[in-house]
Short mmCIF file of C-alpha atoms and ligand atoms in Angstrom, two decimals:
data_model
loop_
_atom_site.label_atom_id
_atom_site.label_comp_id
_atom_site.label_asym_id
_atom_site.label_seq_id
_atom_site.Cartn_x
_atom_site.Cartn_y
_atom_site.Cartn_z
CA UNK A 1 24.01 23.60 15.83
CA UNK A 2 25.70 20.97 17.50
CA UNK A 3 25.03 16.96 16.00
CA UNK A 4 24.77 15.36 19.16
CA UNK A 5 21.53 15.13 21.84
CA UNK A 6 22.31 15.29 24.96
CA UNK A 7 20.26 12.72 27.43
CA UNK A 8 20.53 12.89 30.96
CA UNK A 9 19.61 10.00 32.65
CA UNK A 10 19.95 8.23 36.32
CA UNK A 11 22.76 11.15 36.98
CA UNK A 12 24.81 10.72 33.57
CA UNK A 13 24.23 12.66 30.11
CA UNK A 14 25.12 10.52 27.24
CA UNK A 15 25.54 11.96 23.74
CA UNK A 16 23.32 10.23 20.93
CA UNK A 17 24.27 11.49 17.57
CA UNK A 18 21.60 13.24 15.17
CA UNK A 19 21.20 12.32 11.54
CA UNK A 20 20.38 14.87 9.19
CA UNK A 21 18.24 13.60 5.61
CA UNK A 22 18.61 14.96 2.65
CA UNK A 23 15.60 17.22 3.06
CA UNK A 24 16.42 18.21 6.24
CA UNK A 25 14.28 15.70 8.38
CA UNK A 26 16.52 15.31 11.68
CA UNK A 27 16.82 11.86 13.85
CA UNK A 28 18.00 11.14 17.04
CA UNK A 29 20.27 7.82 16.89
CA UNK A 30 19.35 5.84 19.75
CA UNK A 31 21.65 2.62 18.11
CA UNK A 32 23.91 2.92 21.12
CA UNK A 33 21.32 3.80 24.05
CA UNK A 34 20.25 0.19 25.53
CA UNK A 35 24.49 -0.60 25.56
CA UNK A 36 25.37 2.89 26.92
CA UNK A 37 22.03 3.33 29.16
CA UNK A 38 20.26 -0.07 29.76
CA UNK A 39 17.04 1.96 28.62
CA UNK A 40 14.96 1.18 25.63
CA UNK A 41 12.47 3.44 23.85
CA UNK A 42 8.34 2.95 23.87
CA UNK A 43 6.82 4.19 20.91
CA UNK A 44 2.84 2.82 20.40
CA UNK A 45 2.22 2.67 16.36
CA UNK A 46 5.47 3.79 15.78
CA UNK A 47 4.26 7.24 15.84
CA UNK A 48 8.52 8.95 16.08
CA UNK A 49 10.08 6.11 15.44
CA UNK A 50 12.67 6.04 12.28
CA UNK A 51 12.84 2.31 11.24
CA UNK A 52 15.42 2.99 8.69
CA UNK A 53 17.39 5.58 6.03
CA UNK A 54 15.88 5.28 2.51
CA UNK A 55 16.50 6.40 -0.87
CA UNK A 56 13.14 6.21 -2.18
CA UNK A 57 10.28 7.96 -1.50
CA UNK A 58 9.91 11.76 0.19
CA UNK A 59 7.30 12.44 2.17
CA UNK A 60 6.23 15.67 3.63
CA UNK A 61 2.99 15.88 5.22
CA UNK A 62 2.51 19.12 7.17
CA UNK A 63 3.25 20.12 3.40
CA UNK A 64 1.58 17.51 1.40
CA UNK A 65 4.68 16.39 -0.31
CA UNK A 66 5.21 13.09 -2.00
CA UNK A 67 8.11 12.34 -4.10
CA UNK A 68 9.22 9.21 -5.87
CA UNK A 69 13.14 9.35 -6.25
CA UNK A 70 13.20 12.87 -5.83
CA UNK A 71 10.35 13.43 -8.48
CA UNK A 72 7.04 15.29 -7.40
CA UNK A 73 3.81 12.91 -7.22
CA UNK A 74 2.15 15.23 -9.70
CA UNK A 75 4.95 15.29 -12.27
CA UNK A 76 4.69 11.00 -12.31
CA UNK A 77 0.87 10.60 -12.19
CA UNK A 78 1.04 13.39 -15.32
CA UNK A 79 3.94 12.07 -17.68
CA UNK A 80 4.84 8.74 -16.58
CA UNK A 81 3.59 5.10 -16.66
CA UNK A 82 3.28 2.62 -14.23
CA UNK A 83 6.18 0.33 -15.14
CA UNK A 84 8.50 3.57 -16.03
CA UNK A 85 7.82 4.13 -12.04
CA UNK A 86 8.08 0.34 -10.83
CA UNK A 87 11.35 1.27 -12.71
CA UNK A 88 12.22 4.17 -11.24
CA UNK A 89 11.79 2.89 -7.76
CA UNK A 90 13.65 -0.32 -7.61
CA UNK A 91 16.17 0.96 -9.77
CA UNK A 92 17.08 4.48 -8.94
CA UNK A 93 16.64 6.24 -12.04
CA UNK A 94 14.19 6.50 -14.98
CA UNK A 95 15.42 4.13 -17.44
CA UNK A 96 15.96 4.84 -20.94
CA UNK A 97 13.69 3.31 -24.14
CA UNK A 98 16.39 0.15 -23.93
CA UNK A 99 16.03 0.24 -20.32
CA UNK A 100 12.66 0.23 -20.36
CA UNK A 101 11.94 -2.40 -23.38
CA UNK A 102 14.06 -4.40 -21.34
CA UNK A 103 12.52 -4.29 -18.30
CA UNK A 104 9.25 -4.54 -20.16
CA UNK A 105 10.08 -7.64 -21.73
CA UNK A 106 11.33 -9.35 -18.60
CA UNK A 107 7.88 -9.13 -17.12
CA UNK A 108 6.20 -10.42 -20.10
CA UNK A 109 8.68 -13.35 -19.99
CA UNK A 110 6.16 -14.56 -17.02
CA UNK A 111 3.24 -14.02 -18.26
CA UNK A 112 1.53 -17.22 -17.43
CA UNK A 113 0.96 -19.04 -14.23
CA UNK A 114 2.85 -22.44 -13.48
CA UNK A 115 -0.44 -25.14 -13.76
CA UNK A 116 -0.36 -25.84 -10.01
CA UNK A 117 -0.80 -22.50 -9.01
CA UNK A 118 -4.05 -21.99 -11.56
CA UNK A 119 -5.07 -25.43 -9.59
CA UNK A 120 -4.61 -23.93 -6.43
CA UNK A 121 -6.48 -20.87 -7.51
CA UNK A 122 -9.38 -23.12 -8.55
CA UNK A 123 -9.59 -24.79 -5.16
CA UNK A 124 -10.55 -21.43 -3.25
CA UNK A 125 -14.77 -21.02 -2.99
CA UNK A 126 -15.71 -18.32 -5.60
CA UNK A 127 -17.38 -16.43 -2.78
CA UNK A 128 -13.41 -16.08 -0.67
CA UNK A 129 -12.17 -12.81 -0.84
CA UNK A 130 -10.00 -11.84 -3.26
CA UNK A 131 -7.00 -10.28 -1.12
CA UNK A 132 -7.41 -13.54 0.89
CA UNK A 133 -6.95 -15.86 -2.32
CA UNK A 134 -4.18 -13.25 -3.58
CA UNK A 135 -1.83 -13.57 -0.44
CA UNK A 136 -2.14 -17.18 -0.50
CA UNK A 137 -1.28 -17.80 -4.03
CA UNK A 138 1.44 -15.17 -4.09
CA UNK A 139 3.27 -17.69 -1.01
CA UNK A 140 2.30 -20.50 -2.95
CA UNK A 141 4.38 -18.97 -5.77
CA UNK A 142 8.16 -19.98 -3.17
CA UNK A 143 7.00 -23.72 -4.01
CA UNK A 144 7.20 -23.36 -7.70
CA UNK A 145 10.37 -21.21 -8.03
CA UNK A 146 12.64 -23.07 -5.55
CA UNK A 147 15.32 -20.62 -6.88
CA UNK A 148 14.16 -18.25 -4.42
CA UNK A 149 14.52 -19.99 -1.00
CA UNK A 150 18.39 -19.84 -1.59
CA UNK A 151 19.87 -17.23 0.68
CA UNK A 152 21.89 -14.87 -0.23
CA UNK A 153 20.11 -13.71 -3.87
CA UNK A 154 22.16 -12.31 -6.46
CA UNK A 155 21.22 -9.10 -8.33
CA UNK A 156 20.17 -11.01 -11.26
CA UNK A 157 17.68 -12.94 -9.15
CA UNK A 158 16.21 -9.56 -7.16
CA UNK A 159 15.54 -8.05 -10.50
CA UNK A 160 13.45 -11.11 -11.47
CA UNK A 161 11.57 -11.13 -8.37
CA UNK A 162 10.18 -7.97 -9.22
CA UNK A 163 9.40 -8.74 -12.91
CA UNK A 164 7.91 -11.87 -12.04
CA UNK A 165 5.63 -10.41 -8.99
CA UNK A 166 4.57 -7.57 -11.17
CA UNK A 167 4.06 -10.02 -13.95
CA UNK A 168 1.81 -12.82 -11.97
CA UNK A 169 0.30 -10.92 -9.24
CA UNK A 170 -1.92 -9.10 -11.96
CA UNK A 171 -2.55 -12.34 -13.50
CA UNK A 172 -3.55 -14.57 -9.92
CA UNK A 173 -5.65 -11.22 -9.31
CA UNK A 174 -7.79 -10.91 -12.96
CA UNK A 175 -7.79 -15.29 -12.59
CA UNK A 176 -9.49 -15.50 -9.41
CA UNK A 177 -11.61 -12.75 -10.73
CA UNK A 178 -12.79 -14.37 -14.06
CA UNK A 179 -13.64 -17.99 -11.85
CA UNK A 180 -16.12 -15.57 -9.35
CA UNK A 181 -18.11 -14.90 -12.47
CA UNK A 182 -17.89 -17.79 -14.30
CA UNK A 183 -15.79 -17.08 -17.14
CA UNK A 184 -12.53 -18.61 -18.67
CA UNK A 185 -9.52 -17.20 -17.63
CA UNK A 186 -8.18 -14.74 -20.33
CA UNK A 187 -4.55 -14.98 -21.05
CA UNK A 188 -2.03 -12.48 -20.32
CA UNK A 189 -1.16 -9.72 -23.29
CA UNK A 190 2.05 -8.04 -22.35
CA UNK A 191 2.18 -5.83 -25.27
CA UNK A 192 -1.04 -4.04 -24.44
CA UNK A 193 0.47 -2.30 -21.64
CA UNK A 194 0.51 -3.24 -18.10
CA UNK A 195 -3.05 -1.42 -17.49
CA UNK A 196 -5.05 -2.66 -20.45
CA UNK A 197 -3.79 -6.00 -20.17
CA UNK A 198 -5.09 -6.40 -16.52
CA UNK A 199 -8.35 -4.76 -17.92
CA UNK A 200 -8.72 -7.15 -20.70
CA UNK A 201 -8.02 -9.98 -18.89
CA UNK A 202 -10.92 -9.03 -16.35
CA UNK A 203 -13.34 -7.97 -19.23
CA UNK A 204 -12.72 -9.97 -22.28
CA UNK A 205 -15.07 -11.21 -24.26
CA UNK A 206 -15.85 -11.11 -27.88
CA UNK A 207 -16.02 -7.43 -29.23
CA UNK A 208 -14.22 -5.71 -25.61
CA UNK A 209 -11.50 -3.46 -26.18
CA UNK A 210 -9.75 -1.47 -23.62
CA UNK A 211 -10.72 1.98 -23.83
CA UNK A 212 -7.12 3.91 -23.94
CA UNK A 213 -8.46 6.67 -21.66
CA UNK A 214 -9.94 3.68 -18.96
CA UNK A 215 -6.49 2.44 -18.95
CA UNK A 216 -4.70 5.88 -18.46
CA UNK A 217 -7.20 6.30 -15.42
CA UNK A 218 -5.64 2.86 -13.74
CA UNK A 219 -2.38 3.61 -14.92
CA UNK A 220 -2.45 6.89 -13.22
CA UNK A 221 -3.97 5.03 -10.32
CA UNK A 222 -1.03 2.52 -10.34
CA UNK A 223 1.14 5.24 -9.95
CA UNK A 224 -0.05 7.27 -7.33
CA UNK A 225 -0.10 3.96 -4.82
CA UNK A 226 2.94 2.59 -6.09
CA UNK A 227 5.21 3.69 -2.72
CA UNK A 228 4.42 5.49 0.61
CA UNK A 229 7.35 5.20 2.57
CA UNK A 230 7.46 3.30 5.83
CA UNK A 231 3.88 2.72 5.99
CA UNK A 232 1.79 -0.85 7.75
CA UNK A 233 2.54 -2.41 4.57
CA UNK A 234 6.13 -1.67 3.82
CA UNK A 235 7.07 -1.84 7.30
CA UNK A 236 5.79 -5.51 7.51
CA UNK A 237 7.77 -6.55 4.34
CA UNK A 238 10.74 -4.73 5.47
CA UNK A 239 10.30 -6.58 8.89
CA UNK A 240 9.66 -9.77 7.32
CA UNK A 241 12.20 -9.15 4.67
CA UNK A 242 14.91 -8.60 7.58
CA UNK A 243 14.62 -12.50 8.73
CA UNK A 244 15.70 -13.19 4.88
CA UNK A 245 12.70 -15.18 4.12
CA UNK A 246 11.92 -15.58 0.80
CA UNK A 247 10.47 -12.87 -1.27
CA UNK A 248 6.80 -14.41 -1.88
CA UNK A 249 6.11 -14.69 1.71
CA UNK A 250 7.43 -11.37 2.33
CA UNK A 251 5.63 -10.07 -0.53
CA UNK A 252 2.12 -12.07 0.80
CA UNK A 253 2.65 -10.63 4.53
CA UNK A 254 2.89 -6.95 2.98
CA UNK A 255 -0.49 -7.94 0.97
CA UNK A 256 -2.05 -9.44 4.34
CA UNK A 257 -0.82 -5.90 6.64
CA UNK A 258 -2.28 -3.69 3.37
CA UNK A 259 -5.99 -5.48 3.88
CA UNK A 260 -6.62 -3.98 7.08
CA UNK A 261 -9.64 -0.87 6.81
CA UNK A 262 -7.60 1.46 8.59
CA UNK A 263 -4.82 1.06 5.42
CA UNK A 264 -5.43 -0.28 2.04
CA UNK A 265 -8.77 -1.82 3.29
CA UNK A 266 -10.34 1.40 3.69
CA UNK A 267 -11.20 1.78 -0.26
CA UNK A 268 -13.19 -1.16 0.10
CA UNK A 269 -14.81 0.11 2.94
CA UNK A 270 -15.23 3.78 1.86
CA UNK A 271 -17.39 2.95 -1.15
CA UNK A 272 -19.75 0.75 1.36
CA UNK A 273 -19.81 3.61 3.23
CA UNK A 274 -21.20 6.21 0.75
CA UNK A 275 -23.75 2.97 -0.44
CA UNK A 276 -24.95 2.65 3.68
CA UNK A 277 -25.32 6.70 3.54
CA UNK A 278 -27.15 6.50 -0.10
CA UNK A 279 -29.67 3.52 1.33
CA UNK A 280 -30.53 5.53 4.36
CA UNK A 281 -31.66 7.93 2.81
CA UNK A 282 -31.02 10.63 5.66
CA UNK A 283 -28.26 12.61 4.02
CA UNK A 284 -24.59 12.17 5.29
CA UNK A 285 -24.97 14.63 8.37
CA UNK A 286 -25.73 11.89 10.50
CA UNK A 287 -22.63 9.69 9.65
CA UNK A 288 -20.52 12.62 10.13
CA UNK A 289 -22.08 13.14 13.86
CA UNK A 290 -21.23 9.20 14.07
CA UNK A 291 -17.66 9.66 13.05
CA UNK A 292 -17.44 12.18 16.01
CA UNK A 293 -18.88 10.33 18.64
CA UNK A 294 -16.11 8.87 21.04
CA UNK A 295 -19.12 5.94 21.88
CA UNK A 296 -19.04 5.10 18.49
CA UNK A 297 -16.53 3.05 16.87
CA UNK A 298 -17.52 3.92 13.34
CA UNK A 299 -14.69 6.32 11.33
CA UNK A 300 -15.23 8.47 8.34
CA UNK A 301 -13.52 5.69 6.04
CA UNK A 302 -11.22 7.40 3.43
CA UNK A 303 -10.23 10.15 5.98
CA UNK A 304 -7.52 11.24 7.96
CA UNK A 305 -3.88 9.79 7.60
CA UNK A 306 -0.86 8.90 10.11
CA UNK A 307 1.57 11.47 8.57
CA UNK A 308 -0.33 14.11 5.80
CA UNK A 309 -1.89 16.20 8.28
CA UNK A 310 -2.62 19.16 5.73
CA UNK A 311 -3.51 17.72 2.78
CA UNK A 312 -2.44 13.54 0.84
CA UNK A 313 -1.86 15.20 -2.84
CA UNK A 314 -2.34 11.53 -4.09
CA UNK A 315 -5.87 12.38 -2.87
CA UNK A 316 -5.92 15.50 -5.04
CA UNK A 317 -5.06 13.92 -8.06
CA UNK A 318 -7.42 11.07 -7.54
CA UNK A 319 -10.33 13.30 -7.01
CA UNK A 320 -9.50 15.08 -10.22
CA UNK A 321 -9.32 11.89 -12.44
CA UNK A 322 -12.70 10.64 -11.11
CA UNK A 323 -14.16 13.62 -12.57
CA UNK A 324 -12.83 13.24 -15.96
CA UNK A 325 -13.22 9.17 -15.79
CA UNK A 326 -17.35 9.73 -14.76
CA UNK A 327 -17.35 12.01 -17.68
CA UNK A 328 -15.13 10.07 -20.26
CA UNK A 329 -17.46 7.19 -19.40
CA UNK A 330 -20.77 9.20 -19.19
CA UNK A 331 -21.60 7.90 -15.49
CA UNK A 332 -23.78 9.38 -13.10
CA UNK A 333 -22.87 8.51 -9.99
CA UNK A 334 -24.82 9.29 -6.92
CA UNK A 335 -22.14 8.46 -4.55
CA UNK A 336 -19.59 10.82 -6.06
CA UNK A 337 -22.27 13.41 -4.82
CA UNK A 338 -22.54 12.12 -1.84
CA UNK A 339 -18.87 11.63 -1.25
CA UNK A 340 -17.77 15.45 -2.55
CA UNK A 341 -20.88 16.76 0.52
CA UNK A 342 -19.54 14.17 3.05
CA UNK A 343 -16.38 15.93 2.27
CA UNK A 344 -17.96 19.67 2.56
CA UNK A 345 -19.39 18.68 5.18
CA UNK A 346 -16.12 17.54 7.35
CA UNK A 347 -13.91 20.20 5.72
CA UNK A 348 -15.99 22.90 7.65
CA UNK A 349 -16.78 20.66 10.97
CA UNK A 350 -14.39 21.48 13.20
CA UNK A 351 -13.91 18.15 14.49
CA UNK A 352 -11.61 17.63 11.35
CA UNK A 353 -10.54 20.93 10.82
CA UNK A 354 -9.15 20.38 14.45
CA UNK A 355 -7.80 17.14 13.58
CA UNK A 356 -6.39 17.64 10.22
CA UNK A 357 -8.61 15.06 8.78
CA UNK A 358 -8.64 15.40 5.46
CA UNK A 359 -9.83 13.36 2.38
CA UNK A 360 -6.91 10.42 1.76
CA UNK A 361 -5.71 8.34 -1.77
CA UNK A 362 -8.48 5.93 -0.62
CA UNK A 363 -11.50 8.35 -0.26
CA UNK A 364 -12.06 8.76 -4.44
CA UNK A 365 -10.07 5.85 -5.76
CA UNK A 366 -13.38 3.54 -5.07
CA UNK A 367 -15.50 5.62 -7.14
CA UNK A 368 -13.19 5.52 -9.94
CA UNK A 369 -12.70 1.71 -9.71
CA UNK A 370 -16.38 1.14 -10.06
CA UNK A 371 -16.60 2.85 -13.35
CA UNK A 372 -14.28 0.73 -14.44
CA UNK A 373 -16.44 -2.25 -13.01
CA UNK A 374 -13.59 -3.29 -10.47
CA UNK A 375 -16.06 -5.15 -8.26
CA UNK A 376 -15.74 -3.87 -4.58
CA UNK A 377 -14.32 -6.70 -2.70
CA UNK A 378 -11.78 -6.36 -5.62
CA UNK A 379 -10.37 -2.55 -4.78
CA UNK A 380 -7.90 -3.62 -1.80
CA UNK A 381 -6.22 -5.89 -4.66
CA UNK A 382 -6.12 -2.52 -7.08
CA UNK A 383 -3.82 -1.12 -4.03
CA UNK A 384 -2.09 -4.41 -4.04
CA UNK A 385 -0.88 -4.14 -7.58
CA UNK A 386 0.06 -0.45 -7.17
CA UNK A 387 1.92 -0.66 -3.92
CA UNK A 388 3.84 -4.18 -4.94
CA UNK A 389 6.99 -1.65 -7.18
CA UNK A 390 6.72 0.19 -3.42
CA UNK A 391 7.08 -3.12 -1.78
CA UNK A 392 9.76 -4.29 -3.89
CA UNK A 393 12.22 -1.50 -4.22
CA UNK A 394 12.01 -1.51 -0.20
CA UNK A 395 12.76 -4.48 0.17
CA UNK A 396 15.18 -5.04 -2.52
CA UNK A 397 17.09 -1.55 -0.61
CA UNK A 398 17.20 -3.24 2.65
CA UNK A 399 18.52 -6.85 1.51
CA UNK A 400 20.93 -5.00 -0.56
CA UNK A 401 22.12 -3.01 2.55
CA UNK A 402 25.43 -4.74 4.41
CA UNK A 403 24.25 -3.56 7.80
CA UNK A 404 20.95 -5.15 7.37
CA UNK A 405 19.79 -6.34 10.86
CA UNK A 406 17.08 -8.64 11.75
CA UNK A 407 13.86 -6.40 12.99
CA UNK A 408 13.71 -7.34 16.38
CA UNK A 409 12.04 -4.44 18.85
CA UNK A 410 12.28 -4.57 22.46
CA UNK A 411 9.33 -4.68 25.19
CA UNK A 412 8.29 -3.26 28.57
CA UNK A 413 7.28 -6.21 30.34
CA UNK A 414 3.92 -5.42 32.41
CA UNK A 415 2.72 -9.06 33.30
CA UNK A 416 3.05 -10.87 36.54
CA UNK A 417 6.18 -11.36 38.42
CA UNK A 418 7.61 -14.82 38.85
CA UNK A 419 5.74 -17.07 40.49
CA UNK A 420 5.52 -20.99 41.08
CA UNK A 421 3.76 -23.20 39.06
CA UNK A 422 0.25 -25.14 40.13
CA UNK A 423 -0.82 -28.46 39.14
CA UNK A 424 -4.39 -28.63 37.37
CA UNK A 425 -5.73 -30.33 40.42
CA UNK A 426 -5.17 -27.53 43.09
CA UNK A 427 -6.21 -24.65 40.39
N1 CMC B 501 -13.01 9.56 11.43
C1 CMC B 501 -13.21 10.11 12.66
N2 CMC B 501 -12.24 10.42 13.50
C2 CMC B 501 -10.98 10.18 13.11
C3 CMC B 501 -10.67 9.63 11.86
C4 CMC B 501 -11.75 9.31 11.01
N3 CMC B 501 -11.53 8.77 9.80
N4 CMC B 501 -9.34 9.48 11.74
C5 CMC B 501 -8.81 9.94 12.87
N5 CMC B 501 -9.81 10.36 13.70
C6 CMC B 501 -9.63 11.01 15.03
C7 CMC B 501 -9.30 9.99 16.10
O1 CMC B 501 -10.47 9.50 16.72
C8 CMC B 501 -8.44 10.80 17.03
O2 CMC B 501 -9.29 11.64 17.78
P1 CMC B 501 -8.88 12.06 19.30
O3 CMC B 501 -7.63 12.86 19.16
O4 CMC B 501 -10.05 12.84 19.79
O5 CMC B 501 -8.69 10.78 20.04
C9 CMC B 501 -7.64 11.70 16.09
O6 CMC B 501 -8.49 11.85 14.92
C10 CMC B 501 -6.31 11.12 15.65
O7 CMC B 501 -6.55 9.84 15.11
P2 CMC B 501 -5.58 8.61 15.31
O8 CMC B 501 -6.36 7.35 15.12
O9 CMC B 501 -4.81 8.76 16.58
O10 CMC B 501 -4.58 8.86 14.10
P3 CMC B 501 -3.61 7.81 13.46
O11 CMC B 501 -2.53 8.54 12.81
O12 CMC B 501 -3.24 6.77 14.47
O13 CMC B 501 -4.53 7.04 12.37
C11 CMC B 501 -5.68 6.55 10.37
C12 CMC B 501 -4.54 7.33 11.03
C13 CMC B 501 -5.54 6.65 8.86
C14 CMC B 501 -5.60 5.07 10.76
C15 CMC B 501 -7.03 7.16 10.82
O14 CMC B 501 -7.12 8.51 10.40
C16 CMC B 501 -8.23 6.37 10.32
O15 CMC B 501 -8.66 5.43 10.99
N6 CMC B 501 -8.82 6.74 9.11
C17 CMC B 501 -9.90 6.00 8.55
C18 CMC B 501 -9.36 4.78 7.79
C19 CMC B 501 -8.67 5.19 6.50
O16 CMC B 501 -9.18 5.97 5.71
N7 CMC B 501 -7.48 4.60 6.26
C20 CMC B 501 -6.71 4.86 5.06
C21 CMC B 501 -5.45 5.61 5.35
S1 CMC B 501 -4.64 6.27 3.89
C22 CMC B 501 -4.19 4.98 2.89
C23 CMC B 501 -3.44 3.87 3.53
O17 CMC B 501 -2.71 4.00 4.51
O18 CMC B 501 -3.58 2.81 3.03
#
């Protein structure tokens, strides 16, 4: 098969080469078509548009594929931890025990907040909402490490960007947390493991200990966010990322994009969902005839997904550790009832079936984060601290890339023609 598309256009064909990926996924380079052609390419959402060759993360969805690295999803969320795979994405490979101490003890070498920043924390009204106070603080972070503004970074300063953000996002997250109910902050324990010390510094008080399998559940959790290709997110810290500014205000925009209810947002919104169908009290049937009404703006939250359209095997997974969390914890919750018929329900509608709208990593996560008492206004920040390894190794890929360009798309003008100025008085 031959490696070049042939365009014809205005009377000429031009040639436009095709990349091949490692898995076979095949891309038509338009790099030379504005020079060669004068044309540019329209592309709402982004929906077969390539924004750039990565090492990272595989994704499949016709065939519900997801890879970290080359390593299958299920594989990670079953023998791994969450810092082995903030690891494993930023720096290629799994590391090995001195790797990993290392690593380990480089983020507990930041395990407590510069003063200002707790300050700054305190200033926010305990009713703000968290990802709010959590994008905020994580910019605030470029005007205590002025290291970071310099341009270019060296290695040494990329690796402790991520050990630092992994370190104090957790920390500005359970912080904020503690103030909304009126407790002392907690300090950070490093040594209890990256899941158990967020946990206990959310929950501690005297007598609380982290229960080992409530901290596998989040670790596994962790995991399973912690990278999704060029999603909103990633694509807005790779496109912020690509005008070199600094790493926190990258990092904050990518926590901003994730907030959104049709991404990371949704888990928040999912959970109020299944709470409006449980205080109605009319069963889910209606909600489902809401979803499919084209009057209606209201969407089955937790469903459907820009590129799995067979099944998200993050989703999978999460449904699977909900069960054994609700039974490892002895809860009996109503809305996991209502969410596995809402499910039922859709999976034999053939609005969905028609759609391929299926379940996605946000529909179950909810449930699980409320057994472990992760207030809901709090879940979007969960996703936060799963996705920032994701975040990170993308970023860290594309500044270390020579041919790194500035993200700069183009634009069909459709606005008014030139045309001469008026002065106020004869508008
Ligand atoms: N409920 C009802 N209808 C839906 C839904 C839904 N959740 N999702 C998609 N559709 C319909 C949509 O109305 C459209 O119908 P039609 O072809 O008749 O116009 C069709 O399915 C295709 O939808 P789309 O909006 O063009 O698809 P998209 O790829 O642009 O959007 C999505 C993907 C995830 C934004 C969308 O499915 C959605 O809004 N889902 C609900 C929010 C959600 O759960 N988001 C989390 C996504 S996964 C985690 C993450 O990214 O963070």
């Amino acid at each position: 098969m031959s490696d070049m598309a042939k365009l014809e256009l205005d009377g000429k064909t031009i040639e436009l080469p095709i990349i091949t990926g490692t898995e076979n996924e095949k891309a038509i380079d338009i790099r030379a078509l504005r020079a060669q052609t004068g044309y540019v390419t329209l592309d709402n959402g982004f929906m077969n548009t390539g924004s750039c060759e990565s090492k990272i993360t595989f994704l499949n969805g016709e065939k519900g594929i997801l890879r970290y690295r080359g390593y299958p999803i299920e594989q990670i969320a079953e023998q791994s931890n969450f810092v082995e795979v903030a690891y494993l994405l930023n720096f290629g490979k799994l590391p090995n025990q001195k790797e990993l101490d290392f690593f380990n003890e480089k983020i507990a070498s930041f395990a407590t907040l510069p003063e200002g920043i707790t300050k700054i924390i305190d200033q926010f009204p305990t009713n703000s909402h968290p990802m709010g106070v959590v994008s905020a603080v994580t910019s605030s972070l470029s005007a205590f490490y002025p290291e970071f503004l310099k341009t270019p970074l060296t290695d040494v300063d990329r690796e402790r960007a991520i050990a630092q953000l992994l370190a104090q996002v957790k920390i500005i997250a359970a912080y904020f947390y503690r103030r909304t109910v009126g407790k002392n902050p907690h300090r950070s324990h490093p040594s209890l493991g990256y899941a158990s010390d967020f946990l206990n510094m959310m929950f501690y008080e005297e007598g609380y200990e982290v229960d080992p399998e409530v901290a596998k559940a989040l670790d596994v959790l962790l995991m399973l966010h912690a990278d999704h290709e060029q999603n909103c997110s990633t694509s807005a810290v790779r496109l912020i990322g690509s005008s070199q500014a600094n790493i926190f205000a990258t990092i904050s925009g990518g926590i901003d994009a994730l907030w959104g209810q049709l991404h990371g947002g949704a888990n928040q919104r999912v959970l109020e969902m299944l709470e409006a169908i449980q205080e109605d009290g009319r069963g889910y049937k209606k909600f489902i005839e809401k979803a499919k009404d084209k009057n209606d703006s209201f969407r089955l939250m937790g469903f459907g997904h820009r590129v799995y359209k067979n099944f998200d095997p993050r989703a999978k997974i999460i449904k699977k550790a909900c069960d054994t969390i609700l039974e490892r914890l002895n809860i009996q919750d109503p809305l996991l009832d209502i969410a596995r018929g809402l499910e039922e329900e859709a999976r034999k509608d053939s609005y969905f079936v028609d759609r391929n709208l299926y379940p996605n990593v946000d529909f179950y996560s909810g449930i699980i984060y409320k057994a472990l008492g992760i207030p809901t206004n709090m879940f979007t920040v969960m996703f936060v601290l799963g996705r920032l390894p994701g975040w990170m190794a993308q970023w860290k890929e594309m500044r270390e890339d020579p041919t790194l360009k500035i993200s700069r798309p183009r634009q069909i003008y459709t606005g008014e023609n030139l045309r001469e100025f008026t002065n106020i008085a004869d508008r």
